[in-house]
Coordinates of C-alpha atoms and ligand atoms in Angstrom, one line a residue:
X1 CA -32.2 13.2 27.5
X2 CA -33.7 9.6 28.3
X3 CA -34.0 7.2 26.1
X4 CA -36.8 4.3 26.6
X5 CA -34.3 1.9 24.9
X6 CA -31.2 2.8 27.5
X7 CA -32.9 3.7 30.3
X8 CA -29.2 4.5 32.3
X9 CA -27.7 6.2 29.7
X10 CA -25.3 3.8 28.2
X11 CA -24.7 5.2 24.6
X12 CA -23.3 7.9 24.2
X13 CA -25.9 10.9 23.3
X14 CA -25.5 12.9 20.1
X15 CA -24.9 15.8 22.0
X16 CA -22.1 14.0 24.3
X17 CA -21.2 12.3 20.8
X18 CA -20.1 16.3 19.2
X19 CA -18.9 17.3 22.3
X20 CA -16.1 14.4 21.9
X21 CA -15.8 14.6 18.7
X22 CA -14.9 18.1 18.6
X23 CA -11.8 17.0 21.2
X24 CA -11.1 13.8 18.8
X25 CA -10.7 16.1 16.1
X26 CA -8.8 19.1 18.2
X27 CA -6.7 15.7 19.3
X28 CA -5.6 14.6 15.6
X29 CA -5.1 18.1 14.8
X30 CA -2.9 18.9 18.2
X31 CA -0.7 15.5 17.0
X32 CA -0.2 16.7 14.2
X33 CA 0.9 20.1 15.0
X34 CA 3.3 18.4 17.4
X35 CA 4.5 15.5 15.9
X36 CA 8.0 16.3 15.2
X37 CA 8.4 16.5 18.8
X38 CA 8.2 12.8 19.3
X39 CA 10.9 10.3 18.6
X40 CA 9.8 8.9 15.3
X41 CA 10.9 5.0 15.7
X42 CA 9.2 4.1 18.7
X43 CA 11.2 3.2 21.8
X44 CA 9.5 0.6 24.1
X45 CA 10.2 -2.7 24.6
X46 CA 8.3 -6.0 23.6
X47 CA 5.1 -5.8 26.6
X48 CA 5.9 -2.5 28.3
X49 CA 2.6 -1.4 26.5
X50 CA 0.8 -4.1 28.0
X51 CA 2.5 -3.8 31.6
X52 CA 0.5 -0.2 31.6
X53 CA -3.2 -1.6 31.1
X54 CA -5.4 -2.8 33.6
X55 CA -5.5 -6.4 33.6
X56 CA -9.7 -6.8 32.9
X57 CA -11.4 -4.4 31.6
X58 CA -13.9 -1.6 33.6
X59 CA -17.5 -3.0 35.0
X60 CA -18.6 0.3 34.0
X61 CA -18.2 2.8 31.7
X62 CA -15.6 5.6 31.5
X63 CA -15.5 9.1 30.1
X64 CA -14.7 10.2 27.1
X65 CA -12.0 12.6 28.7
X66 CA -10.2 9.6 30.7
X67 CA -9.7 7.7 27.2
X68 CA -8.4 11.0 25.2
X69 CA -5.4 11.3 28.4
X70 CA -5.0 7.5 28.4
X71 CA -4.1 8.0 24.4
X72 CA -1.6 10.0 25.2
X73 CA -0.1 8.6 28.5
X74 CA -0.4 4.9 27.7
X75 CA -1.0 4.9 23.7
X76 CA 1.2 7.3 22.1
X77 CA 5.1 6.3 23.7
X78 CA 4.1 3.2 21.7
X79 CA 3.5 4.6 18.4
X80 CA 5.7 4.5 15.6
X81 CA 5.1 8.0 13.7
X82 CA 4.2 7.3 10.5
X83 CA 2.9 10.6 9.6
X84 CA 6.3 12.4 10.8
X85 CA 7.8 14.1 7.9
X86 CA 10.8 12.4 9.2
X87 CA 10.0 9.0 8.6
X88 CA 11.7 7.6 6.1
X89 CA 11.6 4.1 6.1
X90 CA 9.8 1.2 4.6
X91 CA 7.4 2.9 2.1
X92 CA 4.9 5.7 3.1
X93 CA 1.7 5.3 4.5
X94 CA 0.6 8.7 4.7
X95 CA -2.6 10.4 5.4
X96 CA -4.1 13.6 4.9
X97 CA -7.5 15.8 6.4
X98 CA -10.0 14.5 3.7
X99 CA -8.8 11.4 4.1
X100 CA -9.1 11.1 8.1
X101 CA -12.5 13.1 7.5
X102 CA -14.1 10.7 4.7
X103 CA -12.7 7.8 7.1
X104 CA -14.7 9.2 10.6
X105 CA -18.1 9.9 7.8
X106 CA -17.6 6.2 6.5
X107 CA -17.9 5.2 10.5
X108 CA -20.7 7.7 10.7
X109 CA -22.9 6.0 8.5
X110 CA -21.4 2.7 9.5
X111 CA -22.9 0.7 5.9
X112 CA -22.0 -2.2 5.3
X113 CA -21.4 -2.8 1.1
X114 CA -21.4 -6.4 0.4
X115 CA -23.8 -6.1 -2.4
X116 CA -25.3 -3.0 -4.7
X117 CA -28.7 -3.6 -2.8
X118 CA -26.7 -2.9 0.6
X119 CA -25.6 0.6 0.5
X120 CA -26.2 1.4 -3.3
X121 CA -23.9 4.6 -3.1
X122 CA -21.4 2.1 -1.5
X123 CA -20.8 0.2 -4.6
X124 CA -21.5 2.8 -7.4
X125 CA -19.4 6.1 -5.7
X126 CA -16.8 3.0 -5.9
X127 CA -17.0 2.2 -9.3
X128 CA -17.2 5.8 -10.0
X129 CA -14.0 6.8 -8.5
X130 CA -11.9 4.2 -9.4
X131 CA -13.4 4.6 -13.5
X132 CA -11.9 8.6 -12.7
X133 CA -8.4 7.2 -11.8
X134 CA -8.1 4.9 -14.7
X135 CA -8.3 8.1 -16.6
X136 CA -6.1 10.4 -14.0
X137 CA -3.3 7.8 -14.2
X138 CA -3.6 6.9 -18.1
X139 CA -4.5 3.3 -17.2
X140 CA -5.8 1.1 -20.4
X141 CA -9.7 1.9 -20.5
X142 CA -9.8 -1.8 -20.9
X143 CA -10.0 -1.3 -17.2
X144 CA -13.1 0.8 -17.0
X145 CA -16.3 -0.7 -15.8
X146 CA -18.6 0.8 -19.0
X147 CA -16.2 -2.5 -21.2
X148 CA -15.4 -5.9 -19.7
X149 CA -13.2 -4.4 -17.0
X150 CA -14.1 -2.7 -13.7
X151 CA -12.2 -2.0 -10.8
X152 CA -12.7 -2.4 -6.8
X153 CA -10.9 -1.4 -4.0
X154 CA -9.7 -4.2 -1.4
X155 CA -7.9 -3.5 1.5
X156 CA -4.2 -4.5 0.3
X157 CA -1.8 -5.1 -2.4
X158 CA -1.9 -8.7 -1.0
X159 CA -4.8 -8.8 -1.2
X160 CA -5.3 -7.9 -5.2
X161 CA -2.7 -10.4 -5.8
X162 CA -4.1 -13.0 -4.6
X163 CA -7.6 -12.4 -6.3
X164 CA -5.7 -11.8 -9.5
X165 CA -4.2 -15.4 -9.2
X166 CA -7.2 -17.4 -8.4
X167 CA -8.8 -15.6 -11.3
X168 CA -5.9 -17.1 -13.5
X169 CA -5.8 -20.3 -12.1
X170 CA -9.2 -20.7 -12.4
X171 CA -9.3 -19.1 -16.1
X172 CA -6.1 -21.4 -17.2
X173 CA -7.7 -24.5 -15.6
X174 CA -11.5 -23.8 -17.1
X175 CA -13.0 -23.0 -13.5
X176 CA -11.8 -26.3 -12.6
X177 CA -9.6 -25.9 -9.6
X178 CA -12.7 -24.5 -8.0
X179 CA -14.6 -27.3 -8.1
X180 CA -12.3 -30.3 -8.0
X181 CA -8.8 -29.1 -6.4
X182 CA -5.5 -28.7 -8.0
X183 CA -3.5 -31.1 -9.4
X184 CA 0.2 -29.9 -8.9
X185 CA 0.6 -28.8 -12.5
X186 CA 0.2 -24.9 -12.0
X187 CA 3.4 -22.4 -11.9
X188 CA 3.8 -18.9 -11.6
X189 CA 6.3 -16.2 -12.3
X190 CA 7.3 -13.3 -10.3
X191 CA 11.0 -11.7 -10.3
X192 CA 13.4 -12.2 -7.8
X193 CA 12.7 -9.2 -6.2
X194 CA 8.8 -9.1 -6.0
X195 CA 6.8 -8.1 -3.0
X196 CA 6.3 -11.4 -0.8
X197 CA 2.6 -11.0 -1.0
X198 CA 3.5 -13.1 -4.1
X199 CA 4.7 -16.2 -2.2
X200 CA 2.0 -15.6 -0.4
X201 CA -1.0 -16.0 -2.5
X202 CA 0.9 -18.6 -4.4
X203 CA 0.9 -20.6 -1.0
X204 CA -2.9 -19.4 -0.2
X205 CA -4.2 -20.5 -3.6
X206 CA -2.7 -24.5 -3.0
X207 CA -0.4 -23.8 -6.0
X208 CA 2.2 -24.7 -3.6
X209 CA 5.8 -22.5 -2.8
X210 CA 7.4 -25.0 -5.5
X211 CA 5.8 -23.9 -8.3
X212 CA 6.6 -20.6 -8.2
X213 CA 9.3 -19.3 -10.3
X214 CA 11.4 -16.6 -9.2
X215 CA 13.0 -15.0 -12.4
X216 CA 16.4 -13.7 -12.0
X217 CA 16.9 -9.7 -12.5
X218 CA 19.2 -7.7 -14.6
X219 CA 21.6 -5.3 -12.8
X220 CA 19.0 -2.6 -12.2
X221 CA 17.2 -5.1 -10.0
X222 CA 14.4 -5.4 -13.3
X223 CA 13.1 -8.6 -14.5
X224 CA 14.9 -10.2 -17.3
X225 CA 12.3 -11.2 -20.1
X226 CA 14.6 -13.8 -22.1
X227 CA 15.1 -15.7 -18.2
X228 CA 11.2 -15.7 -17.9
X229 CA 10.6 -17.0 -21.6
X230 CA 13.1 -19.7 -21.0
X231 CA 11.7 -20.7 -17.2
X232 CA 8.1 -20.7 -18.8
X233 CA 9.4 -23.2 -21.9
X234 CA 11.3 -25.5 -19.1
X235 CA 8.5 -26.1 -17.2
X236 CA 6.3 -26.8 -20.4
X237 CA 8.8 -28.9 -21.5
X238 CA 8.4 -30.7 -18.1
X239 CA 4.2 -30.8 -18.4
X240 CA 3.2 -28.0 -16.5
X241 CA 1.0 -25.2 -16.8
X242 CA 1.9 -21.6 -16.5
X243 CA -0.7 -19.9 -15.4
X244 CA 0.6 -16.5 -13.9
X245 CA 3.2 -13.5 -14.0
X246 CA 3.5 -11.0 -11.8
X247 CA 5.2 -8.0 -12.8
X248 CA 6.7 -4.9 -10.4
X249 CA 6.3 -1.3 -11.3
X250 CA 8.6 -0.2 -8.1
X251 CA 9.9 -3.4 -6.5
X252 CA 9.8 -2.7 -2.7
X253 CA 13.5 -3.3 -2.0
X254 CA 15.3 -1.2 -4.5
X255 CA 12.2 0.7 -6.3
X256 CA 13.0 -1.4 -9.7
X257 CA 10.8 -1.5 -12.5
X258 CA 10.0 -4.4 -14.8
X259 CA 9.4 -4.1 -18.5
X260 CA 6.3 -4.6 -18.3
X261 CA 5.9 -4.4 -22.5
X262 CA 8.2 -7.2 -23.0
X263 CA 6.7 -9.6 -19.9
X264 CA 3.2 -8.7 -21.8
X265 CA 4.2 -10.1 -24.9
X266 CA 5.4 -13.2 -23.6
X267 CA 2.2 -13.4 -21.5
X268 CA -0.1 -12.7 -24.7
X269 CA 2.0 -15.1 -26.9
X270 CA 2.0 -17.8 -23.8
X271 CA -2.0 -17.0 -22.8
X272 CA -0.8 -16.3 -19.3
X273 CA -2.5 -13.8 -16.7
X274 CA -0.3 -11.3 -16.1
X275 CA -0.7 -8.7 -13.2
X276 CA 0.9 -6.0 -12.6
X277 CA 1.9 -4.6 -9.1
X278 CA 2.4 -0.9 -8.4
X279 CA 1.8 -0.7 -4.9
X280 CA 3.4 2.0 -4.3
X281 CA 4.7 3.7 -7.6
X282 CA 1.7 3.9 -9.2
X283 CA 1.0 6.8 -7.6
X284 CA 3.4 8.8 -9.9
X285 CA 1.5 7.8 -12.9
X286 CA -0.9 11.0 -12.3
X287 CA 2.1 13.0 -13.5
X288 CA 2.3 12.3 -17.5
X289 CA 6.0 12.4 -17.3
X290 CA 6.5 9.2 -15.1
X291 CA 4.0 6.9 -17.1
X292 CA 7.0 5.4 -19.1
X293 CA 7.5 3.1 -16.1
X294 CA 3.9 1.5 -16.8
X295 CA 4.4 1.4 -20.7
X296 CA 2.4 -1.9 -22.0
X297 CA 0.0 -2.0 -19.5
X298 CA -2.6 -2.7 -22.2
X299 CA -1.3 -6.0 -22.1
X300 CA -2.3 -6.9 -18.3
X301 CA -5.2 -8.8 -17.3
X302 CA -5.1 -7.1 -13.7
X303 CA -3.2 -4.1 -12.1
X304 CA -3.2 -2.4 -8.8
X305 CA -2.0 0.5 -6.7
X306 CA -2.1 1.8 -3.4
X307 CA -3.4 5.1 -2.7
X308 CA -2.9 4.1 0.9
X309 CA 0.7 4.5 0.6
X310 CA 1.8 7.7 -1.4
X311 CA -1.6 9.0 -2.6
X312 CA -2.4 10.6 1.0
X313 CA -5.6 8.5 1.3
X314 CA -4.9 6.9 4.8
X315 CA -5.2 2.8 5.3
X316 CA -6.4 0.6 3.7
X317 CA -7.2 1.7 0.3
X318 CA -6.2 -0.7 -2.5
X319 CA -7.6 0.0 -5.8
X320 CA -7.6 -3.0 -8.1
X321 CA -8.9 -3.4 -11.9
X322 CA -9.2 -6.1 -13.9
X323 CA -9.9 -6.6 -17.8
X324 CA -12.3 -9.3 -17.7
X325 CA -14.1 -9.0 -14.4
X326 CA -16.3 -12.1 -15.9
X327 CA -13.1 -14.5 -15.0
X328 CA -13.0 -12.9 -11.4
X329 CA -16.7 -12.6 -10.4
X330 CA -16.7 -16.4 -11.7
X331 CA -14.0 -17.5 -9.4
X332 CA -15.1 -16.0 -6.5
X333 CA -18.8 -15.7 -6.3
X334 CA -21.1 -17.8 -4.2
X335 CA -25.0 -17.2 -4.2
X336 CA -26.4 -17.9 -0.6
X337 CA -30.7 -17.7 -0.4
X338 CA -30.2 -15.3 2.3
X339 CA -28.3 -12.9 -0.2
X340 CA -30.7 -13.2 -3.1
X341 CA -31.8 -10.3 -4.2
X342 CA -33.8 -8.7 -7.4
X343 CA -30.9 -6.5 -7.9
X344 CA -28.3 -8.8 -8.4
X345 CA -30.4 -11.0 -10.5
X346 CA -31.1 -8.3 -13.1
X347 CA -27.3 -8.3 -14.0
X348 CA -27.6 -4.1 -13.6
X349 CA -25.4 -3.6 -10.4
X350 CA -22.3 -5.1 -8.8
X351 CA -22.2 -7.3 -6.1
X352 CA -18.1 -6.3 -4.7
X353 CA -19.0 -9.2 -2.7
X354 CA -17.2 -10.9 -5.6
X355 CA -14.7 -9.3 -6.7
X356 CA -12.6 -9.8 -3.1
X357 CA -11.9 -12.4 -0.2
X358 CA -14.2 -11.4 2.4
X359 CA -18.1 -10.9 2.1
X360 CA -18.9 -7.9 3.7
X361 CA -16.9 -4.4 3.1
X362 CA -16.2 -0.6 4.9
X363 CA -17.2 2.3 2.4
X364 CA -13.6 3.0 1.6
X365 CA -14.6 5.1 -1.8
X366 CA -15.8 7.9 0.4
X367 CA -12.2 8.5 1.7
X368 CA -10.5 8.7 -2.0
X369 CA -13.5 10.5 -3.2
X370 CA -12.6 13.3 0.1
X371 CA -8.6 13.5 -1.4
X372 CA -9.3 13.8 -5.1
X373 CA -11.6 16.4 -4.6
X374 CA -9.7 17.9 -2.0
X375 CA -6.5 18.3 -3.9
X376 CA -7.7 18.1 -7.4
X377 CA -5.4 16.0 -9.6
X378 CA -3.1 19.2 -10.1
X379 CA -2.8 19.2 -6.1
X380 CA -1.6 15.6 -6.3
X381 CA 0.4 15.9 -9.1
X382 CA 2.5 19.0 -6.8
X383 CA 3.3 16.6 -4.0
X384 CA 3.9 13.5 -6.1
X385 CA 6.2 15.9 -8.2
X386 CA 7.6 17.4 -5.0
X387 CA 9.1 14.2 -3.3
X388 CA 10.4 13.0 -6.8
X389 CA 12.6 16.2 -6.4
X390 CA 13.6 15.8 -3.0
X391 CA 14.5 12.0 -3.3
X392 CA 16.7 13.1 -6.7
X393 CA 18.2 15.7 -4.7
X394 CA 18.8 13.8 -1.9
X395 CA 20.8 11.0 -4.5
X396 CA 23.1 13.7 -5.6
X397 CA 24.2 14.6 -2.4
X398 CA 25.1 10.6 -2.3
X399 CA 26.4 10.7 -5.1
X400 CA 28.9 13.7 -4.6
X401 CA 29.6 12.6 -1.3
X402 CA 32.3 10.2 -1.8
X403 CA 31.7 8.8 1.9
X404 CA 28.2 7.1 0.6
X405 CA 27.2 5.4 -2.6
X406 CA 23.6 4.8 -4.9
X407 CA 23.0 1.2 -4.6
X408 CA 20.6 1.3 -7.4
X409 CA 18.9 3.8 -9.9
X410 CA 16.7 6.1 -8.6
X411 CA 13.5 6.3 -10.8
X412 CA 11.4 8.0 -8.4
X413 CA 11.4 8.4 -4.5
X414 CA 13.2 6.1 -3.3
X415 CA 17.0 6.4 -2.4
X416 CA 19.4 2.9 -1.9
X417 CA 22.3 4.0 -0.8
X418 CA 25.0 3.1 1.2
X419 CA 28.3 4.0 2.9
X420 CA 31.2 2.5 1.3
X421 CA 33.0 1.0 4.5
X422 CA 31.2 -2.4 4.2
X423 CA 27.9 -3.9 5.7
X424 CA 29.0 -3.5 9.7
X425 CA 29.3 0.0 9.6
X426 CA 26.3 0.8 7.7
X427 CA 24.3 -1.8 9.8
X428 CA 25.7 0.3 13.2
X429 CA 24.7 3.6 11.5
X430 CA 21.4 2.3 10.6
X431 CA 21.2 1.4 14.1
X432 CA 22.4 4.7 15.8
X433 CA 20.1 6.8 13.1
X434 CA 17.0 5.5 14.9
X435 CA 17.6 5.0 18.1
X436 CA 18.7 8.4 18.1
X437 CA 14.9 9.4 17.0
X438 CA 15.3 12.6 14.4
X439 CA 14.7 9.9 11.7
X440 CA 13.5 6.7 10.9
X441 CA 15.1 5.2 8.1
X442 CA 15.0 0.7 7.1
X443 CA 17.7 -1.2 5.1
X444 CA 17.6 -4.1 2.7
X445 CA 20.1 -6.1 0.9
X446 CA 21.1 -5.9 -2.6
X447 CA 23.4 -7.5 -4.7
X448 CA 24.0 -9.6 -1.6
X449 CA 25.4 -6.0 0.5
X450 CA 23.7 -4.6 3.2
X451 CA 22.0 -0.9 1.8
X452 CA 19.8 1.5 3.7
X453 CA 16.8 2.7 2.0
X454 CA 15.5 6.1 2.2
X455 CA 12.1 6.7 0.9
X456 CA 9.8 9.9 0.5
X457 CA 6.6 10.2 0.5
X458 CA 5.0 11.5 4.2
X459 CA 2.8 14.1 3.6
X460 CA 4.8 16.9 5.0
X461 CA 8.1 15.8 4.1
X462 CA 10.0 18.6 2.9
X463 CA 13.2 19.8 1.7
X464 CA 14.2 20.9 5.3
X465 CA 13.6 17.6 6.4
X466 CA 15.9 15.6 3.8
X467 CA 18.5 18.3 4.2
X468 CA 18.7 17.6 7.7
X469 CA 18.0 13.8 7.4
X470 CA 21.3 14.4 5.5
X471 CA 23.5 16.3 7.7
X472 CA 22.4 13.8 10.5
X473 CA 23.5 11.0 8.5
X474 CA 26.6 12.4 7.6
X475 CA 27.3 13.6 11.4
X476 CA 26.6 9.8 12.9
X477 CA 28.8 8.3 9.7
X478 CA 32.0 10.6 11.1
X479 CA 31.1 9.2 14.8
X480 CA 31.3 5.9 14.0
X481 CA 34.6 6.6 11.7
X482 CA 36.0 8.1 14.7
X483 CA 35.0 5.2 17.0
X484 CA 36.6 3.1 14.6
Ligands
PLP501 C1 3.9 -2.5 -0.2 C2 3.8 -3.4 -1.3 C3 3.0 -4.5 -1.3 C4 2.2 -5.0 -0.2 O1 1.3 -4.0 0.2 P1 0.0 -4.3 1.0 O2 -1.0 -3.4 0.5 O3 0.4 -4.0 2.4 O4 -0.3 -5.7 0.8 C5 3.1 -5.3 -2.5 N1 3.8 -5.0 -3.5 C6 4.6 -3.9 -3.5 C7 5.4 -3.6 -4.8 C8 4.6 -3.1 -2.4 O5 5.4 -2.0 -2.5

């Protein structure tokens, strides 16, 4: 078929266009059918990717066929498998078939959701879902979008942090900051162990590295209250203005969890934003009997999770709510002509556009939409439930070991541990465990010693693959005792 547009045929025809797509989707499914076949760390060195593409790109166009093998020849030695059941490292950032197929229907439609006027089923299907998971995780309905609240998905934790502090600065400082600068005086609080998105946004919003307070930790790695209280009197004392706390529910590192009813408290008493960061274990709050961790949540201004990493919605997918979305629409929003539209200046819709960073915005809703219908919340619950049980499993084989020890508690699915010969040998099994490719595991220090983390939450991770993640560690451990 000719088209008068694309007289040559450049653009790929809808017929060509399901003829590929039917391979791209016999591809993903082939991968992963086969993925414990590949090392899961990968093993090239810094360029060797590079060294294998042509050095300008083609004059004319290629077919689809030639890409598909060039995936495979040229992309896939350099891919780190994230979705191996095997991979145990950092946190999960797993994925699942609704996910990948709301993802390829967002493409599809290709909308761009800047404001309500833009893609209305964008924004509302948005607000929808993320008004269903308050609910589904027993989040304060402070945080539905029917009161003050309202929530919005961005594309990282990072991301909601920093949003969450330039509505504080902004609210502590009567919008001021915005218009005139800062002025020094601002602090904010986050534990010692809090995610370094933190730092981050504290540098982005020109509060500057100094005035942020890192509050010591108790020794379960958990944010002592009594150190923040008397950090947040010292620098009163000394005229500033705290303006910020960030709590942890599941500290990257060790997994720890702040009290997050005791940090409210202080926040309420001291009229201080506090956020609270769940990137990763706020997934487990869909099962009743893990929602202890986020007890006094009502007292947060702003809270996020990441169904990106451990609610099988792949990246990115951050969803963030705030109480008073009136603090953050205020910070953030800017009203070019060329936006204006009736819409927006009836008050009836929202413009996401102002609730995040950038202006315009993928339809990520449709993806999260896919998985909770998909799985139902019972469906979730069964996997969330299910890597619990494997992690705790896999803690009491640590703990009965007597080679190994836990490094810290074990609230959920992630396992510290460590063997007790001292840092060098752990950092050499570390070492030998990936390179030798049936795992992929990450380490970090606590309490100043050098732990390896082990954390569940692929997809298809399942008790056959911690067993023998086990028996592998345990097999390289004797090696290296051997070796000396
Ligand atoms: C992973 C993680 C982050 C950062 O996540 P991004 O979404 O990649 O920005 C922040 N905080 C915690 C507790 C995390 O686990």
């Amino acid at each position: 078929m000719t088209d008068a547009a694309d007289p040559r045929g450049f653009h790929m025809t809808s017929d060509e266009f399901r003829r590929n797509g039917r391979a791209a989707v016999d591809w993903i499914a082939d991968y992963m059918d086969r993925i414990e076949s590949f090392p899961v760390l990968s093993r090239v060195r810094p360029g060797e990717i590079r060294a294998h593409l042509p050095a300008v790109p083609p004059a004319e166009g290629e077919p689809f066929d030639a890409m598909l093998a060039d995936v495979d020849r040229l992309i896939l030695p350099g891919i780190t498998h994230w979705q191996s059941p095997n991979f145990f490292a950092y946190f999960p950032s797993n994925n699942s078939g609704p996910a990948i197929l709301g993802e390829l229907l967002s493409a599809g439609v290709g909308v761009q959701g800047m404001l309500w006027a833009t893609s209305p089923a964008c924004t509302e299907l948005e607000t929808h879902v993320l008004d269903w998971l308050v609910g589904m995780l027993g989040l304060p309905s402070k945080f539905r979008s029917d009161g003050t609240g309202g929530g919005v998905i961005q594309d990282t934790a990072s991301s909601s942090a920093l949003c969450a502090l330039l509505a504080a600065r902004e609210r502590a400082t009567g919008f001021r900051v915005n218009e005139v600068g800062a002025d020094g005086k601002l602090t904010a609080y986050a534990s010692s162990q809090a995610h370094s998105s933190i730092e981050k946004a504290v540098k982005i919003a020109g509060l500057g590295r100094e005035n942020l307070r890192l509050v010591e930790v108790d020794g379960r790695f958990a944010m002592r209250p009594d150190a923040l209280a008397r950090r947040i009197a010292e620098d009163r004392g000394a005229g500033k203005a705290p303006c910020f706390v960030c709590a942890t529910v599941g500290t990257t590192s060790s997994n720890a969890i702040d009290p997050v009813a005791e940090i409210g408290r202080i926040c309420r008493d001291e009229g201080i934003w506090l956020h609270v960061d769940a990137a990763m274990s706020g997934t487990a709050a869909l099962c009743p009997e893990f929602r202890g961790m986020q007890e006094g949540l009502d007292l947060a201004d702003s809270y996020c999770f990441n169904p990106h990493k451990w609610m099988f919605t792949n990246f990115d997918c951050d969803c963030f709510w705030i109480a008073d979305r009136e603090a953050l629409i205020r910070t953030l929003s800017v009203a070019p002509e060329y936006l204006k539209n009736q819409a927006s200046e009836s008050g009836a819709v929202f413009d996401y556009r102002d609730w995040h960073v950038p202006l315009g915005r993928r339809f990520r809703a449709l993806k999260l939409w896919f998985v909770i219908r998909h799985y139902g919340v019972e469906g979730l619950r069964h996997h969330v439930r299910r890597h619990v049980e494997l992690a705790q499993k896999f803690s009491d084989w640590i703990d009965a070991s007597g080679r190994f020890e836990l490094a810290a508690p074990v609230p959920l699915n992630l396992v510290c541990f460590r063997h007790v010969g001292g840092d060098e040998i752990n950092r050499r099994l570390l070492e030998r465990l990936n390179a030798g490719g049936r795992l992929y595991l990450t380490h970090t220090t606590l309490g100043g010693r050098y732990t390896l983390r082990l954390s569940i939450g692929q997809s298809r991770t399942e008790e056959r693959h911690v067993s023998s993640a086990w028996r592998t560690i345990q097999e390289t451990a004797a090696e290296l005792e051997r070796e000396g």
